[in-house]
Every structure is written in C-alpha cells, then in structure tokens.
Coordinates of C-alpha atoms in Angstrom, one line a residue:
X1 CA -65.7 130.0 -42.3
X2 CA -64.4 129.6 -38.8
X3 CA -64.7 133.4 -38.4
X4 CA -68.3 133.4 -39.5
X5 CA -69.1 130.6 -37.1
X6 CA -67.5 132.5 -34.2
X7 CA -69.5 135.6 -35.1
X8 CA -72.7 133.7 -35.2
X9 CA -72.0 132.0 -31.9
X10 CA -71.1 135.4 -30.3
X11 CA -74.3 136.9 -31.7
X12 CA -76.4 134.1 -30.3
X13 CA -74.7 134.6 -26.9
X14 CA -75.2 138.3 -26.9
X15 CA -78.9 137.9 -27.9
X16 CA -79.4 135.4 -25.1
X17 CA -77.8 137.7 -22.5
X18 CA -80.0 140.5 -23.7
X19 CA -83.1 138.4 -23.3
X20 CA -82.0 137.4 -19.8
X21 CA -81.3 141.0 -18.9
X22 CA -84.6 142.2 -20.2
X23 CA -86.4 139.4 -18.4
X24 CA -84.7 140.3 -15.2
X25 CA -85.9 143.9 -15.6
X26 CA -89.4 142.8 -16.3
X27 CA -89.7 140.2 -13.6
X28 CA -87.5 141.7 -10.9
X29 CA -89.6 141.7 -7.7
X30 CA -88.6 145.2 -6.7
X31 CA -89.6 146.6 -10.1
X32 CA -92.8 144.6 -10.1
X33 CA -93.7 146.0 -6.7
X34 CA -92.9 149.5 -7.8
X35 CA -95.2 149.2 -10.8
X36 CA -98.0 147.8 -8.6
X37 CA -97.4 150.6 -6.1
X38 CA -98.0 153.3 -8.7
X39 CA -101.7 154.1 -8.1
X40 CA -104.2 157.0 -8.1
X41 CA -107.4 156.9 -6.1
X42 CA -109.4 159.3 -8.2
X43 CA -109.7 159.4 -12.0
X44 CA -108.4 162.9 -13.0
X45 CA -110.9 163.1 -15.8
X46 CA -113.7 163.3 -13.2
X47 CA -112.3 166.4 -11.5
X48 CA -114.1 169.0 -13.7
X49 CA -117.4 167.3 -12.8
X50 CA -116.9 167.2 -9.0
X51 CA -119.2 169.4 -6.9
X52 CA -119.0 167.9 -3.5
X53 CA -116.6 166.4 -1.0
X54 CA -117.5 164.9 2.4
X55 CA -114.9 164.2 5.0
X56 CA -115.8 162.1 8.0
X57 CA -113.5 161.4 11.0
X58 CA -113.6 161.2 14.7
X59 CA -113.4 165.0 14.7
X60 CA -116.7 165.3 12.9
X61 CA -117.9 165.8 9.3
X62 CA -116.8 168.5 6.9
X63 CA -119.0 169.0 3.8
X64 CA -117.5 170.9 0.9
X65 CA -119.6 172.0 -2.1
X66 CA -118.5 173.7 -5.3
X67 CA -120.7 176.4 -6.8
X68 CA -119.9 178.7 -9.7
X69 CA -116.2 177.5 -9.6
X70 CA -115.8 178.4 -6.0
X71 CA -115.7 176.1 -3.0
X72 CA -117.8 176.5 0.2
X73 CA -118.1 174.7 3.5
X74 CA -121.7 173.8 4.1
X75 CA -122.8 174.0 7.7
X76 CA -126.5 173.4 8.7
X77 CA -127.6 174.4 5.2
X78 CA -125.6 177.6 5.0
X79 CA -122.5 177.9 2.9
X80 CA -119.3 179.6 4.1
X81 CA -116.4 180.5 1.8
X82 CA -113.7 177.8 1.6
X83 CA -110.1 177.9 0.6
X84 CA -110.5 176.8 -3.0
X85 CA -106.8 176.2 -3.5
X86 CA -106.8 173.8 -0.6
X87 CA -109.8 171.9 -2.1
X88 CA -108.1 171.7 -5.4
X89 CA -104.8 170.6 -3.9
X90 CA -106.6 167.8 -2.1
X91 CA -108.2 166.6 -5.3
X92 CA -104.9 166.7 -7.1
X93 CA -103.4 164.5 -4.3
X94 CA -106.1 161.9 -4.8
X95 CA -105.9 161.9 -8.6
X96 CA -102.1 162.0 -8.9
X97 CA -100.3 158.7 -9.2
X98 CA -98.2 158.0 -6.2
X99 CA -96.6 155.1 -4.3
X100 CA -99.4 153.1 -2.8
X101 CA -98.2 149.6 -2.4
X102 CA -100.6 146.7 -1.8
X103 CA -100.6 145.7 1.8
X104 CA -103.3 143.0 1.8
X105 CA -106.1 141.6 -0.2
X106 CA -108.2 139.8 2.5
X107 CA -111.1 141.2 4.5
X108 CA -109.7 139.7 7.6
X109 CA -107.1 142.5 7.8
X110 CA -109.6 145.3 7.8
X111 CA -110.3 145.5 11.5
X112 CA -106.6 145.4 12.5
X113 CA -105.8 148.2 10.0
X114 CA -108.7 150.4 11.1
X115 CA -110.5 149.9 7.8
X116 CA -113.9 148.6 8.9
X117 CA -116.6 150.7 7.2
X118 CA -118.3 151.6 10.4
X119 CA -115.3 153.0 12.2
X120 CA -112.8 154.2 9.5
X121 CA -112.5 157.8 8.5
X122 CA -114.1 158.3 5.1
X123 CA -113.7 160.5 2.0
X124 CA -116.6 160.7 -0.4
X125 CA -116.2 162.6 -3.7
X126 CA -119.4 163.3 -5.7
X127 CA -120.4 165.0 -8.9
X128 CA -123.7 165.8 -10.5
X129 CA -126.9 163.9 -9.7
X130 CA -125.2 160.5 -9.9
X131 CA -126.0 158.1 -7.1
X132 CA -122.5 156.5 -7.3
X133 CA -119.7 158.7 -6.0
X134 CA -116.5 159.2 -8.0
X135 CA -114.6 158.0 -4.9
X136 CA -115.6 156.4 -1.6
X137 CA -112.3 155.9 0.3
X138 CA -111.8 154.5 3.8
X139 CA -108.8 155.9 5.7
X140 CA -107.5 153.7 8.5
X141 CA -104.6 153.5 10.9
X142 CA -101.1 154.7 10.3
X143 CA -98.4 152.0 9.7
X144 CA -95.8 151.0 12.3
X145 CA -93.4 153.7 11.0
X146 CA -96.0 156.4 11.4
X147 CA -95.2 157.6 7.9
X148 CA -98.0 156.1 5.9
X149 CA -101.7 155.4 6.4
X150 CA -103.8 152.4 5.3
X151 CA -106.4 153.0 2.6
X152 CA -109.0 151.0 0.8
X153 CA -112.0 151.7 -1.4
X154 CA -115.4 151.0 0.2
X155 CA -116.7 147.6 -1.0
X156 CA -113.2 146.4 -2.0
X157 CA -110.9 144.1 0.0
X158 CA -107.6 145.4 -1.4
X159 CA -105.6 147.5 1.1
X160 CA -102.9 149.9 0.1
X161 CA -100.7 152.3 2.1
X162 CA -99.2 155.7 1.5
X163 CA -99.7 159.5 1.6
X164 CA -100.2 160.3 5.2
X165 CA -101.3 163.7 4.1
X166 CA -104.6 162.1 3.0
X167 CA -105.3 161.3 6.7
X168 CA -104.3 164.9 7.6
X169 CA -106.9 166.3 5.2
X170 CA -109.7 164.1 6.3
X171 CA -109.2 164.8 10.0
X172 CA -108.8 168.6 9.7
X173 CA -111.2 170.8 11.5
X174 CA -113.7 172.8 9.5
X175 CA -111.8 176.0 10.3
X176 CA -108.8 174.8 8.3
X177 CA -111.1 174.8 5.2
X178 CA -112.7 178.2 5.8
X179 CA -111.5 181.2 3.8
X180 CA -111.7 183.8 6.6
X181 CA -110.3 186.8 4.8
X182 CA -112.5 189.9 5.5
X183 CA -111.7 191.0 1.9
X184 CA -111.1 188.7 -1.1
X185 CA -107.5 188.1 -2.2
X186 CA -108.3 187.6 -5.9
X187 CA -109.1 190.8 -7.8
X188 CA -109.2 192.5 -4.5
X189 CA -108.4 195.9 -3.1
X190 CA -104.9 197.4 -2.7
X191 CA -103.6 200.3 -0.6
X192 CA -103.5 202.5 -3.7
X193 CA -107.3 202.1 -4.0
X194 CA -107.9 203.6 -0.5
X195 CA -108.3 207.4 -0.2
X196 CA -109.6 207.8 3.3
X197 CA -109.9 205.7 6.5
X198 CA -112.2 206.6 9.4
X199 CA -111.6 204.5 12.5
X200 CA -113.8 204.6 15.6
X201 CA -112.1 202.8 18.5
X202 CA -114.0 200.5 20.8
X203 CA -114.1 202.2 24.2
X204 CA -112.0 199.6 25.9
X205 CA -109.2 199.5 23.3
X206 CA -108.0 203.1 23.9
X207 CA -104.4 202.6 25.0
X208 CA -103.3 204.2 28.3
X209 CA -99.5 203.8 28.2
X210 CA -99.0 205.9 31.4
X211 CA -101.9 204.4 33.3
X212 CA -103.4 207.8 33.9
X213 CA -106.8 207.4 32.5
X214 CA -109.4 206.6 35.2
X215 CA -111.8 205.0 32.8
X216 CA -112.6 204.7 29.1
X217 CA -113.5 208.0 27.5
X218 CA -117.2 208.9 27.4
X219 CA -117.1 210.0 23.7
X220 CA -115.9 207.7 21.0
X221 CA -112.3 208.3 19.8
X222 CA -112.1 208.6 16.0
X223 CA -109.0 208.6 13.8
X224 CA -109.3 210.0 10.3
X225 CA -106.6 209.1 7.8
X226 CA -106.6 211.0 4.5
X227 CA -104.4 211.3 1.4
X228 CA -102.7 214.6 0.8
X229 CA -99.9 215.7 -1.5
X230 CA -98.6 212.1 -2.1
X231 CA -98.7 211.4 1.7
X232 CA -101.1 211.0 4.5
X233 CA -102.5 213.1 7.4
X234 CA -104.2 211.8 10.5
X235 CA -106.7 214.1 12.2
X236 CA -105.2 217.0 10.3
X237 CA -101.6 216.3 11.3
X238 CA -98.8 215.0 9.1
X239 CA -98.6 211.2 9.3
X240 CA -95.8 208.7 8.7
X241 CA -96.8 207.5 5.3
X242 CA -95.1 204.0 5.4
X243 CA -96.7 203.3 8.8
X244 CA -100.2 204.4 7.5
X245 CA -99.9 202.3 4.4
X246 CA -98.7 199.3 6.3
X247 CA -101.7 199.7 8.6
X248 CA -104.1 199.9 5.7
X249 CA -102.5 196.9 4.1
X250 CA -103.0 195.0 7.4
X251 CA -106.7 195.9 7.4
X252 CA -107.2 194.6 3.8
X253 CA -105.3 191.4 4.6
X254 CA -107.1 190.7 7.9
X255 CA -108.6 187.3 8.6
X256 CA -111.1 186.0 11.1
X257 CA -110.4 183.1 13.4
X258 CA -113.8 181.4 12.7
X259 CA -117.2 182.1 11.3
X260 CA -120.1 182.6 13.7
X261 CA -122.4 180.0 12.2
X262 CA -126.2 180.1 12.3
X263 CA -126.5 183.8 12.2
X264 CA -126.2 186.4 9.4
X265 CA -124.6 189.9 9.5
X266 CA -128.1 191.4 9.0
X267 CA -129.3 189.7 12.2
X268 CA -126.4 191.0 14.3
X269 CA -125.8 194.5 12.9
X270 CA -127.2 196.2 16.0
X271 CA -124.9 194.3 18.3
X272 CA -121.8 195.1 16.3
X273 CA -121.5 198.7 17.3
X274 CA -118.5 199.0 19.6
X275 CA -115.9 199.8 16.9
X276 CA -116.0 200.7 13.2
X277 CA -113.5 201.1 10.3
X278 CA -114.7 202.8 7.1
X279 CA -112.5 202.5 4.0
X280 CA -113.3 205.0 1.3
X281 CA -112.0 204.2 -2.2
X282 CA -111.1 206.3 -5.2
X283 CA -114.0 204.7 -7.1
X284 CA -116.4 206.5 -4.8
X285 CA -117.4 203.2 -3.0
X286 CA -116.6 202.2 0.6
X287 CA -116.4 199.2 2.9
X288 CA -117.2 199.1 6.5
X289 CA -116.0 196.8 9.2
X290 CA -118.2 196.7 12.4
X291 CA -117.1 195.0 15.6
X292 CA -119.0 194.1 18.7
X293 CA -118.2 193.9 22.4
X294 CA -115.6 191.5 23.7
X295 CA -117.0 188.0 23.7
X296 CA -114.3 185.9 25.4
X297 CA -110.5 186.1 25.8
X298 CA -110.6 189.4 23.9
X299 CA -112.3 188.0 20.8
X300 CA -114.9 190.1 19.1
X301 CA -117.5 189.4 16.5
X302 CA -117.3 191.4 13.3
X303 CA -119.1 192.0 9.9
X304 CA -118.0 193.6 6.6
X305 CA -120.5 195.6 4.5
X306 CA -121.7 193.6 1.5
X307 CA -120.9 190.2 3.2
X308 CA -123.6 188.0 4.8
X309 CA -121.1 186.5 7.3
X310 CA -120.2 187.2 10.9
X311 CA -116.5 186.6 11.8
X312 CA -114.8 185.9 15.1
X313 CA -111.7 188.1 15.4
X314 CA -109.1 187.1 18.0
X315 CA -107.6 189.7 20.3
X316 CA -104.3 190.3 18.4
X317 CA -106.2 191.0 15.2
X318 CA -108.4 193.6 17.1
X319 CA -105.2 195.2 18.5
X320 CA -103.8 195.4 14.9
X321 CA -107.0 197.0 13.5
X322 CA -107.6 199.5 16.3
X323 CA -104.6 201.6 17.0
X324 CA -104.0 205.1 18.6
X325 CA -103.1 208.3 16.9
X326 CA -99.6 208.6 18.4
X327 CA -98.4 205.5 16.5
X328 CA -98.9 207.2 13.1
X329 CA -97.7 210.8 13.7
X330 CA -94.6 211.8 11.7
X331 CA -91.6 212.3 14.0

C-alpha cells in the first residue's frame, strides 16, 4: 500500500513538472517573439495571378509586367525584356516566411522610421483587373545595426523589421532588371549551331600594334570564319579552333549595358552601319548584329536582326566582338 502511494505521488509530481515544462515552452518570451516574428508579406497562393510589380524609391520608379509567362520592364509604354528569374526570386522573398519581428504598433513611430506614405519607398504587387493590390508595402529606414529595414503595409500601423534585401530590390536601377543579352539564354544558340561568321570591323577598331598605320583603312576590313574538316579557317587560312569557338561563344553570350529607350531597331537601322557580324547557322538561318559609330566613352549602339530593341554596348564588349585576323591564325 505504501509502495502504491509513493508511485501515485511520484506520478503526480512528474505530471506537474511536465505541465510546468510545457507551459514554459509555450509562454517563454523568446519563443513567443520567435513565433510572432515568423511572417510573410505576400500570400504565396497569389503568385500565379501576379502580372505587375511597381517599385518606387528615391531612384525613381521601375514598373515590371508579366506577359505570356515572361517579365518585362515597361518604360514610357514600351516593354523591354526583364530578368524573369530576378522577378521570381523577388516574389519568393516576399512570400516566404522569414524573421520579421514586430517593432511597433503606433502610427507615431512611422515618421521616425521612414514609413510615412508620402516619403517611404513602396512595393505594389498587382494581378488581374482587381483594384486592390495583392501587396502594398512601405519600405523605410534601416535599423541602427544597418542589417535590417523597417517595413509596414500601407494602411496598417504595425511595423516590422527584417530582410534588408527587400530594400535593395526596391531601390535598384532599371538596368539591374533588364535582360540585356543579345541572344536568349533559354533554348538558345550554341557554337555547334554556327557554320560561318562574317565580321566587318568598324573603321576605328582596326588594331595597329606597331603604330604604323597613318589612318583607318579606306575599305572595310572583313574576317570570314568557316568550318572545314572539323576545324575552322579564317579568310582561307587555318585557324586556331579553340580560339575561334571561344570567340563565337563570346558573341552568343554578349550583353548590352543598357537599352536605348524610345527608339526601335527599325528606326535606327541606317545609323547602325559602322560594324557588322553575321552568324550563319546549320539550319540555313542567320542572325546579324549591326553597330553604329562611337557614342561616348567608346560605347556604341547596336541591334540584332529579329529584335525590336536597340542596345548600348560598352567599349570592352565592342573590343571583344571585333578582333583582328592575327589573333585567330594557327601558330
């Protein structure tokens, strides 16, 4: 009987301790704060319906639109290719639960934290014809540590902090969103597709390593690369195959520095006549890159056949695209 009594008492004590332990877990301030901090700004179920993102900051406004599963940057009514993966990563960041602890619940703190509606950076995410956006998020100052940013939904008083990368996205220049590849990376062309390359050098890009040329040549200099017997020739001479294929790969991977907005390739074709690269493919098709005269700091405008866009190419890209024959000859 004494043994049963002791067992009962011990069982009661163990049960009591278990209740105390569970209660300490449930009501522990640190754990409560952690649970409250887990938060997502955007409902993930809305992502398939999103077709527009507007980012406003002191650096200006960037408007992204999604059409036919591809993202574009809209500038003055014209759409330019955007980095779709970057847009998707941004939406994932907004919809994924992260540590966003509550930092205030009173409107009095909004001005100090840079969260007044008329001066805060702003992210607006829309979908369909609905007047109410999926997300209208104000982005304020960074905290004292510089590692987090203050955030609140428009029309709400609650302030949270976290994910400084949100601030980096919203303040990015439009060029960081542009997909400036001259040729698409998905389902795109490879070196194996190319059978011949004809390069007409811009007059002022002809190298003069010895400093002996008095002026640019009067006739255009043309390089013709062609496949032969598993290798390449250039202007009828045996070429260094790895160098030629590396060069062709660099052409296919080339990117612009910016779009020339407000104009189309059709409107500027006549002015893009200083240099030319023709890529001929085994399929019987071809692509042509046309470049114009030097604009500033060695930049040149360029177009690609089949594309409505005009690109700005920086000097080092021009130097990589337009080379001289001697670089490719087999030693």
